[in-house]
Every structure is written in C-alpha cells, then in structure tokens.
C-alpha cells in the first residue's frame, strides 16, 4: 500500500516536468515583393533548376528536375541534398525540402517560391518556409539557436528576392 502511494506521488511530481520538457518549435519566415515583370518570363527562369544560381542568393545549381533527392551546390562551396516537391507551371509554384541544408543553421527545412500575376504588368513573388533550428536539443549554442536560424533564412529570402528582381525586373 505504501509503495502504491509512493508511486502515485512520484508520477504526480514528474508530470509537470514532462509537459514542459520539449525541444524546439517550428519557425516560419515569409518575404514577398511586387515587381514589374512578365509572369511567364519569370517562371521560365525559376523552373530552370540547373541554373537556379541566376536568381537565388544561396543555391548555385540543382542536379536535375525530379522528385528524387537531388544534389544542390551552394555559392559558399558547400553542397546539400534537396527534394523537389512541386514544380507546377500552372500554379507558378516551386516547393522543395532541404534534406542536407549545407550552410543554413536549420533542420527539417521546407520552402515555397510562388509567382502571382498582379495589375499593370506586375508580379508578386512570395518566398516562405518552415524549419527547426539546427540544434534540436535544449540549450543550443548561439550559432544554432532559433534566432540564428530565423536570421539566416530571412537574409537568404531577402537577398534572393533582390537578386531575382535585378535579373527579371523591368
């Protein structure tokens, strides 16, 4: 009887700790810009993944189009692996998941790059993604925490949108 009461007490005391003991939360970043450009010309540039470096600030090239894992080379000299989830010319949507993120301090990263036709020959470009920080346990080092991951992804998105605008904007 004493053992049963003791076990109940132990469980009651441990339960609150179990509720609050968890790792990182999923982070999200979204950046967009509206530029004067032709939608189909912009999509042709985006959908040529072997030459993604023409418009992307971090990625230099992706091995080939397809749903299998593809090698991705980066301007930093690092390489990674990417899975192309969607390359939809009708919806003007490019979705991918980085399996090996290379230079980015993230884990389980997925993103989408979308073009939408606007008024007066303008297009809206939205780049958004979701990810976990690189360090998945508690108490990450500063270069692998949530803030570092958000800052790195935000910088990549802003730099990519600027580069894309320079390349295709009129």
Coordinates of N, CA and C in Angstrom, one line a residue:
X1 N 0.8 -1.2 0.0 CA 0.0 0.0 0.0 C 0.9 1.3 0.0
X2 N 1.9 1.2 0.8 CA 2.8 2.4 0.9 C 3.5 2.6 -0.5
X3 N 3.9 1.5 -1.2 CA 4.5 1.6 -2.5 C 3.6 2.2 -3.5
X4 N 2.3 1.9 -3.5 CA 1.4 2.4 -4.4 C 1.2 3.9 -4.2
X5 N 1.1 4.4 -2.9 CA 1.0 5.8 -2.6 C 2.3 6.5 -3.1
X6 N 3.5 5.9 -2.8 CA 4.7 6.5 -3.2 C 4.8 6.6 -4.7
X7 N 4.4 5.6 -5.5 CA 4.4 5.7 -6.9 C 3.5 6.8 -7.5
X8 N 2.3 6.9 -6.9 CA 1.4 8.0 -7.3 C 2.0 9.3 -7.1
X9 N 2.7 9.5 -5.9 CA 3.3 10.8 -5.6 C 4.4 11.1 -6.6
X10 N 5.2 10.1 -6.9 CA 6.3 10.3 -7.9 C 5.7 10.7 -9.3
X11 N 4.7 10.0 -9.7 CA 4.1 10.3 -11.0 C 3.5 11.7 -11.0
X12 N 2.8 12.1 -10.0 CA 2.3 13.5 -9.9 C 3.4 14.5 -9.9
X13 N 4.5 14.3 -9.2 CA 5.6 15.2 -9.2 C 6.3 15.3 -10.5
X14 N 6.4 14.2 -11.3 CA 7.1 14.2 -12.5 C 6.3 14.8 -13.7
X15 N 4.9 14.7 -13.6 CA 4.1 15.0 -14.7 C 4.3 16.5 -15.2
X16 N 4.3 17.5 -14.4 CA 4.5 18.8 -14.9 C 5.8 19.0 -15.6
X17 N 6.9 18.3 -15.2 CA 8.2 18.4 -15.9 C 8.1 17.8 -17.2
X18 N 7.3 16.7 -17.4 CA 7.2 16.1 -18.7 C 6.5 17.0 -19.7
X19 N 5.5 17.7 -19.2 CA 4.7 18.6 -20.1 C 5.6 19.7 -20.7
X20 N 6.5 20.3 -19.9 CA 7.3 21.4 -20.3 C 8.6 21.0 -20.9
X21 N 9.0 19.7 -20.9 CA 10.2 19.3 -21.5 C 10.0 18.9 -22.9
X22 N 10.4 19.9 -23.8 CA 10.3 19.6 -25.2 C 11.4 20.4 -25.9
X23 N 11.6 20.0 -27.1 CA 12.7 20.6 -27.9 C 12.2 21.9 -28.6
X24 N 12.8 22.2 -29.7 CA 12.5 23.4 -30.4 C 11.1 23.4 -31.1
X25 N 10.6 24.6 -31.4 CA 9.3 24.8 -32.1 C 9.6 25.1 -33.5
X26 N 8.7 24.8 -34.4 CA 8.8 25.0 -35.8 C 8.7 26.5 -36.0
X27 N 9.7 27.1 -36.8 CA 9.7 28.5 -37.1 C 9.3 28.7 -38.5
X28 N 8.8 29.9 -38.8 CA 8.3 30.2 -40.2 C 8.8 31.6 -40.5
X29 N 9.2 31.8 -41.8 CA 9.6 33.0 -42.4 C 8.9 33.2 -43.7
X30 N 8.4 34.4 -44.0 CA 7.8 34.7 -45.3 C 8.2 36.1 -45.7
X31 N 8.7 36.2 -46.9 CA 9.0 37.5 -47.5 C 8.4 37.6 -48.9
X32 N 8.0 38.8 -49.3 CA 7.4 38.9 -50.6 C 7.8 40.3 -51.2
X33 N 7.7 40.4 -52.5 CA 8.0 41.6 -53.2 C 7.1 41.7 -54.5
X34 N 6.7 42.8 -54.9 CA 6.0 43.0 -56.1 C 6.9 43.8 -57.1
X35 N 7.1 43.2 -58.3 CA 7.9 43.9 -59.3 C 7.2 44.0 -60.6
X36 N 7.7 44.8 -61.5 CA 7.2 44.9 -62.8 C 8.0 43.9 -63.7
X37 N 7.3 42.9 -64.1 CA 7.9 41.8 -64.9 C 6.9 41.0 -65.5
X38 N 7.3 40.2 -66.5 CA 6.3 39.3 -67.2 C 6.3 38.0 -66.5
X39 N 5.1 37.5 -66.2 CA 4.9 36.3 -65.4 C 5.6 35.0 -66.0
X40 N 5.3 34.8 -67.3 CA 5.9 33.6 -68.0 C 7.4 33.7 -68.1
X41 N 8.0 34.9 -68.3 CA 9.4 35.0 -68.3 C 10.0 34.7 -67.0
X42 N 9.4 35.2 -65.9 CA 9.8 34.9 -64.6 C 9.8 33.4 -64.3
X43 N 8.7 32.8 -64.7 CA 8.5 31.3 -64.4 C 9.6 30.5 -65.1
X44 N 9.9 30.9 -66.4 CA 10.9 30.2 -67.2 C 12.2 30.2 -66.4
X45 N 12.6 31.4 -65.8 CA 13.8 31.5 -65.1 C 13.8 30.6 -63.9
X46 N 12.7 30.6 -63.1 CA 12.6 29.8 -61.9 C 12.6 28.3 -62.2
X47 N 11.9 27.9 -63.2 CA 11.8 26.5 -63.4 C 13.0 25.8 -64.0
X48 N 14.0 26.6 -64.4 CA 15.3 26.0 -64.8 C 16.2 25.8 -63.6
X49 N 16.0 24.7 -62.9 CA 16.7 24.5 -61.6 C 18.2 24.3 -61.7
X50 N 18.6 23.8 -62.9 CA 20.1 23.7 -63.1 C 20.8 25.0 -63.0
X51 N 20.1 26.1 -63.3 CA 20.6 27.4 -63.3 C 20.0 28.3 -62.2
X52 N 19.6 27.7 -61.1 CA 19.0 28.4 -60.0 C 19.8 29.6 -59.5
X53 N 21.1 29.4 -59.7 CA 22.1 30.5 -59.2 C 21.9 31.8 -60.0
X54 N 21.2 31.8 -61.1 CA 20.9 33.1 -61.8 C 20.0 34.0 -61.0
X55 N 19.2 33.4 -60.1 CA 18.3 34.2 -59.4 C 18.3 34.0 -57.8
X56 N 18.9 32.9 -57.4 CA 18.9 32.5 -56.0 C 20.2 33.0 -55.3
X57 N 20.1 33.5 -54.1 CA 21.3 34.1 -53.5 C 22.2 33.0 -52.9
X58 N 21.7 31.9 -52.5 CA 22.5 30.8 -51.8 C 22.8 29.6 -52.7
X59 N 21.8 29.2 -53.5 CA 21.9 27.9 -54.3 C 22.5 28.3 -55.6
X60 N 23.5 27.5 -56.0 CA 24.1 27.7 -57.3 C 23.5 26.8 -58.4
X61 N 23.2 25.6 -58.1 CA 22.6 24.7 -59.0 C 22.0 23.5 -58.4
X62 N 21.0 22.9 -59.0 CA 20.3 21.7 -58.5 C 20.6 20.7 -59.6
X63 N 20.9 19.5 -59.3 CA 21.3 18.4 -60.2 C 20.4 18.3 -61.4
X64 N 19.1 18.1 -61.2 CA 18.1 17.9 -62.3 C 16.7 18.1 -61.7
X65 N 15.8 18.2 -62.6 CA 14.4 18.2 -62.1 C 13.9 16.8 -61.8
X66 N 13.1 16.6 -60.8 CA 12.6 15.3 -60.5 C 12.3 15.2 -59.0
X67 N 11.5 14.2 -58.6 CA 11.1 14.2 -57.2 C 12.1 13.4 -56.3
X68 N 13.1 12.7 -56.9 CA 14.1 12.1 -56.1 C 15.0 13.1 -55.4
X69 N 15.8 12.7 -54.5 CA 16.7 13.6 -53.9 C 17.7 14.0 -54.9
X70 N 18.0 15.3 -55.0 CA 18.9 15.9 -55.9 C 20.1 16.6 -55.2
X71 N 21.3 16.5 -55.8 CA 22.4 17.3 -55.2 C 22.2 18.8 -55.5
X72 N 22.5 19.6 -54.5 CA 22.4 21.0 -54.6 C 23.8 21.6 -54.3
X73 N 24.3 22.5 -55.1 CA 25.5 23.1 -54.8 C 25.2 24.6 -54.4
X74 N 26.0 25.1 -53.5 CA 25.8 26.4 -53.0 C 27.0 27.3 -53.3
X75 N 26.7 28.6 -53.4 CA 27.8 29.6 -53.6 C 28.9 29.5 -52.6
X76 N 28.5 29.1 -51.4 CA 29.5 29.0 -50.3 C 30.5 27.9 -50.5
X77 N 30.3 27.1 -51.5 CA 31.2 25.9 -51.7 C 30.7 24.7 -51.1
X78 N 29.7 24.8 -50.2 CA 29.1 23.6 -49.6 C 28.1 23.0 -50.6
X79 N 27.7 21.8 -50.2 CA 26.7 21.1 -51.0 C 25.7 20.5 -50.1
X80 N 24.6 20.1 -50.6 CA 23.5 19.5 -49.8 C 22.6 18.6 -50.7
X81 N 21.5 18.2 -50.1 CA 20.6 17.4 -50.9 C 19.2 18.1 -50.8
X82 N 18.5 18.1 -51.9 CA 17.2 18.7 -51.9 C 16.2 17.8 -52.6
X83 N 15.0 17.9 -52.1 CA 13.9 17.1 -52.7 C 12.9 18.1 -53.3
X84 N 12.7 18.0 -54.6 CA 11.7 18.9 -55.3 C 10.3 18.3 -55.0
X85 N 9.5 19.1 -54.3 CA 8.1 18.6 -54.0 C 7.2 19.0 -55.1
X86 N 7.3 20.2 -55.6 CA 6.4 20.7 -56.7 C 7.1 21.7 -57.6
X87 N 6.9 21.5 -58.8 CA 7.4 22.5 -59.8 C 6.2 22.6 -60.8
X88 N 5.2 23.4 -60.4 CA 3.9 23.5 -61.1 C 3.9 24.7 -62.0
X89 N 3.9 24.6 -63.3 CA 3.9 25.7 -64.2 C 2.5 26.4 -64.3
X90 N 1.5 25.6 -64.0 CA 0.1 26.2 -64.0 C -0.1 27.2 -62.8
X91 N 0.3 26.7 -61.6 CA 0.2 27.5 -60.4 C 1.4 28.4 -60.2
X92 N 2.4 28.3 -61.0 CA 3.7 29.1 -60.8 C 4.2 28.9 -59.4
X93 N 4.4 27.6 -59.0 CA 4.8 27.3 -57.7 C 5.9 26.3 -57.7
X94 N 7.0 26.6 -56.9 CA 8.1 25.8 -56.7 C 8.3 25.5 -55.2
X95 N 8.1 24.2 -54.9 CA 8.2 23.8 -53.5 C 9.3 22.8 -53.3
X96 N 10.1 22.9 -52.3 CA 11.2 22.0 -52.1 C 11.5 21.7 -50.6
X97 N 12.2 20.7 -50.3 CA 12.6 20.4 -48.9 C 14.1 20.1 -49.0
X98 N 14.9 20.8 -48.1 CA 16.3 20.5 -48.0 C 16.5 19.3 -47.0
X99 N 17.2 18.3 -47.5 CA 17.5 17.2 -46.7 C 18.8 17.3 -46.0
X100 N 19.7 18.0 -46.7 CA 21.0 18.4 -46.1 C 21.1 19.9 -46.4
X101 N 20.9 20.7 -45.3 CA 20.8 22.2 -45.6 C 22.1 22.9 -45.9
X102 N 23.3 22.2 -45.8 CA 24.5 22.9 -46.1 C 24.8 24.1 -45.1
X103 N 24.9 25.3 -45.6 CA 25.3 26.4 -44.8 C 24.2 26.9 -43.9
X104 N 22.9 26.6 -44.1 CA 21.9 27.1 -43.3 C 21.8 26.4 -41.9
X105 N 21.7 27.1 -40.8 CA 21.6 26.5 -39.5 C 20.2 26.0 -39.2
X106 N 19.7 25.1 -40.0 CA 18.3 24.7 -39.9 C 18.2 23.1 -40.0
X107 N 17.1 22.6 -39.6 CA 16.7 21.2 -39.7 C 15.3 21.1 -40.3
X108 N 15.0 20.1 -41.0 CA 13.7 19.8 -41.5 C 13.1 21.1 -42.2
X109 N 13.8 21.6 -43.1 CA 13.5 22.9 -43.8 C 12.7 22.6 -45.1
X110 N 11.6 23.3 -45.2 CA 10.8 23.2 -46.5 C 10.4 24.6 -46.9
X111 N 10.3 24.9 -48.2 CA 10.0 26.2 -48.6 C 9.2 26.2 -49.9
X112 N 8.7 27.3 -50.2 CA 7.9 27.5 -51.5 C 8.2 28.9 -52.0
X113 N 8.3 28.9 -53.3 CA 8.5 30.2 -54.1 C 7.4 30.3 -55.1
X114 N 6.6 31.3 -54.9 CA 5.4 31.4 -55.7 C 5.3 32.7 -56.5
X115 N 4.8 32.7 -57.7 CA 4.6 33.9 -58.5 C 3.1 34.1 -58.7
X116 N 2.6 35.3 -58.6 CA 1.2 35.6 -58.8 C 1.2 36.8 -59.7
X117 N 0.3 36.8 -60.7 CA 0.1 37.9 -61.6 C -0.6 39.0 -60.9
X118 N -0.1 40.2 -61.0 CA -0.8 41.4 -60.4 C -1.3 42.3 -61.5
X119 N -1.5 43.6 -61.1 CA -2.0 44.6 -62.0 C -0.9 45.2 -62.8
X120 N -1.2 45.8 -64.0 CA -0.3 46.6 -64.7 C 1.1 46.0 -65.0
X121 N 1.1 44.7 -65.4 CA 2.3 44.0 -65.7 C 3.2 43.8 -64.5
X122 N 2.7 43.7 -63.4 CA 3.5 43.4 -62.2 C 3.2 41.9 -61.7
X123 N 4.2 41.4 -61.0 CA 4.0 40.1 -60.4 C 4.4 40.2 -58.9
X124 N 3.7 39.4 -58.1 CA 4.0 39.3 -56.7 C 4.8 38.0 -56.5
X125 N 6.0 38.1 -55.9 CA 6.8 36.9 -55.6 C 6.8 36.7 -54.1
X126 N 6.4 35.5 -53.7 CA 6.4 35.2 -52.3 C 7.3 34.0 -52.0
X127 N 8.2 34.2 -51.1 CA 9.2 33.1 -50.7 C 8.9 32.8 -49.2
X128 N 8.4 31.7 -48.9 CA 8.2 31.4 -47.5 C 8.6 29.9 -47.2
X129 N 8.9 29.7 -45.9 CA 9.4 28.4 -45.5 C 9.1 28.2 -44.0
X130 N 9.3 26.9 -43.6 CA 9.2 26.5 -42.2 C 10.4 25.5 -41.9
X131 N 10.8 25.6 -40.7 CA 12.0 24.8 -40.3 C 12.2 24.8 -38.8
X132 N 13.1 23.9 -38.4 CA 13.5 23.9 -37.0 C 15.0 24.4 -37.0
X133 N 15.4 24.9 -35.8 CA 16.8 25.3 -35.7 C 17.7 24.1 -35.9
X134 N 19.0 24.3 -36.1 CA 19.9 23.3 -36.4 C 20.1 22.4 -35.1
X135 N 20.2 22.9 -34.0 CA 20.4 22.2 -32.7 C 19.1 21.8 -32.2
X136 N 18.8 20.5 -32.2 CA 17.4 20.1 -31.9 C 17.2 19.8 -30.4
X137 N 18.3 19.8 -29.6 CA 18.1 19.6 -28.1 C 17.9 20.9 -27.4
X138 N 17.8 20.9 -26.1 CA 17.6 22.1 -25.4 C 19.0 22.8 -25.3
X139 N 19.0 24.1 -25.0 CA 20.2 24.9 -24.8 C 21.2 24.9 -25.9
X140 N 20.7 25.4 -27.1 CA 21.6 25.4 -28.3 C 22.7 26.4 -28.2
X141 N 23.8 26.2 -28.9 CA 24.8 27.2 -29.0 C 24.2 28.4 -29.8
X142 N 24.7 29.6 -29.6 CA 24.2 30.8 -30.3 C 24.1 30.7 -31.8
X143 N 25.0 30.0 -32.4 CA 25.0 29.9 -33.9 C 24.0 28.9 -34.4
X144 N 23.4 28.1 -33.5 CA 22.5 27.1 -34.0 C 21.1 27.2 -33.3
X145 N 20.8 28.4 -32.7 CA 19.5 28.6 -32.0 C 18.4 29.1 -32.9
X146 N 17.2 29.4 -32.4 CA 16.1 29.8 -33.2 C 16.4 31.2 -33.9
X147 N 17.0 32.1 -33.1 CA 17.3 33.4 -33.7 C 18.3 33.3 -34.9
X148 N 19.3 32.5 -34.7 CA 20.3 32.3 -35.8 C 19.6 31.7 -37.1
X149 N 18.7 30.7 -36.9 CA 18.0 30.1 -38.0 C 17.1 31.1 -38.7
X150 N 16.3 31.8 -37.9 CA 15.4 32.8 -38.5 C 16.2 33.9 -39.2
X151 N 17.3 34.4 -38.6 CA 18.1 35.4 -39.3 C 18.7 34.9 -40.6
X152 N 19.2 33.7 -40.6 CA 19.8 33.2 -41.8 C 18.8 33.0 -42.9
X153 N 17.6 32.4 -42.6 CA 16.6 32.2 -43.6 C 16.0 33.5 -44.1
X154 N 15.8 34.5 -43.2 CA 15.3 35.8 -43.6 C 16.3 36.5 -44.5
X155 N 17.6 36.4 -44.2 CA 18.6 37.1 -45.1 C 18.6 36.4 -46.5
X156 N 18.5 35.1 -46.5 CA 18.5 34.3 -47.8 C 17.3 34.8 -48.6
X157 N 16.1 34.8 -48.0 CA 14.9 35.2 -48.7 C 15.0 36.6 -49.3
X158 N 15.4 37.6 -48.4 CA 15.5 39.0 -48.9 C 16.6 39.1 -50.0
X159 N 17.7 38.5 -49.8 CA 18.8 38.6 -50.8 C 18.3 37.9 -52.1
X160 N 17.6 36.8 -52.0 CA 17.1 36.1 -53.2 C 16.1 37.0 -54.0
X161 N 15.2 37.6 -53.2 CA 14.2 38.4 -53.9 C 14.9 39.6 -54.6
X162 N 15.9 40.2 -53.9 CA 16.6 41.3 -54.6 C 17.3 40.9 -55.8
X163 N 18.0 39.7 -55.8 CA 18.7 39.2 -56.9 C 17.7 38.8 -58.1
X164 N 16.6 38.3 -57.7 CA 15.6 37.9 -58.7 C 15.0 39.2 -59.4
X165 N 14.8 40.2 -58.6 CA 14.3 41.5 -59.1 C 15.3 42.1 -60.1
X166 N 16.5 42.1 -59.7 CA 17.6 42.6 -60.6 C 17.6 41.9 -61.9
X167 N 17.4 40.6 -61.8 CA 17.6 39.7 -63.0 C 16.4 39.9 -63.9
X168 N 15.2 40.0 -63.4 CA 14.0 39.9 -64.2 C 13.1 41.2 -64.3
X169 N 13.3 42.0 -63.3 CA 12.5 43.3 -63.2 C 12.8 44.2 -64.3
X170 N 11.8 45.0 -64.6 CA 11.8 46.0 -65.8 C 11.8 47.4 -65.3

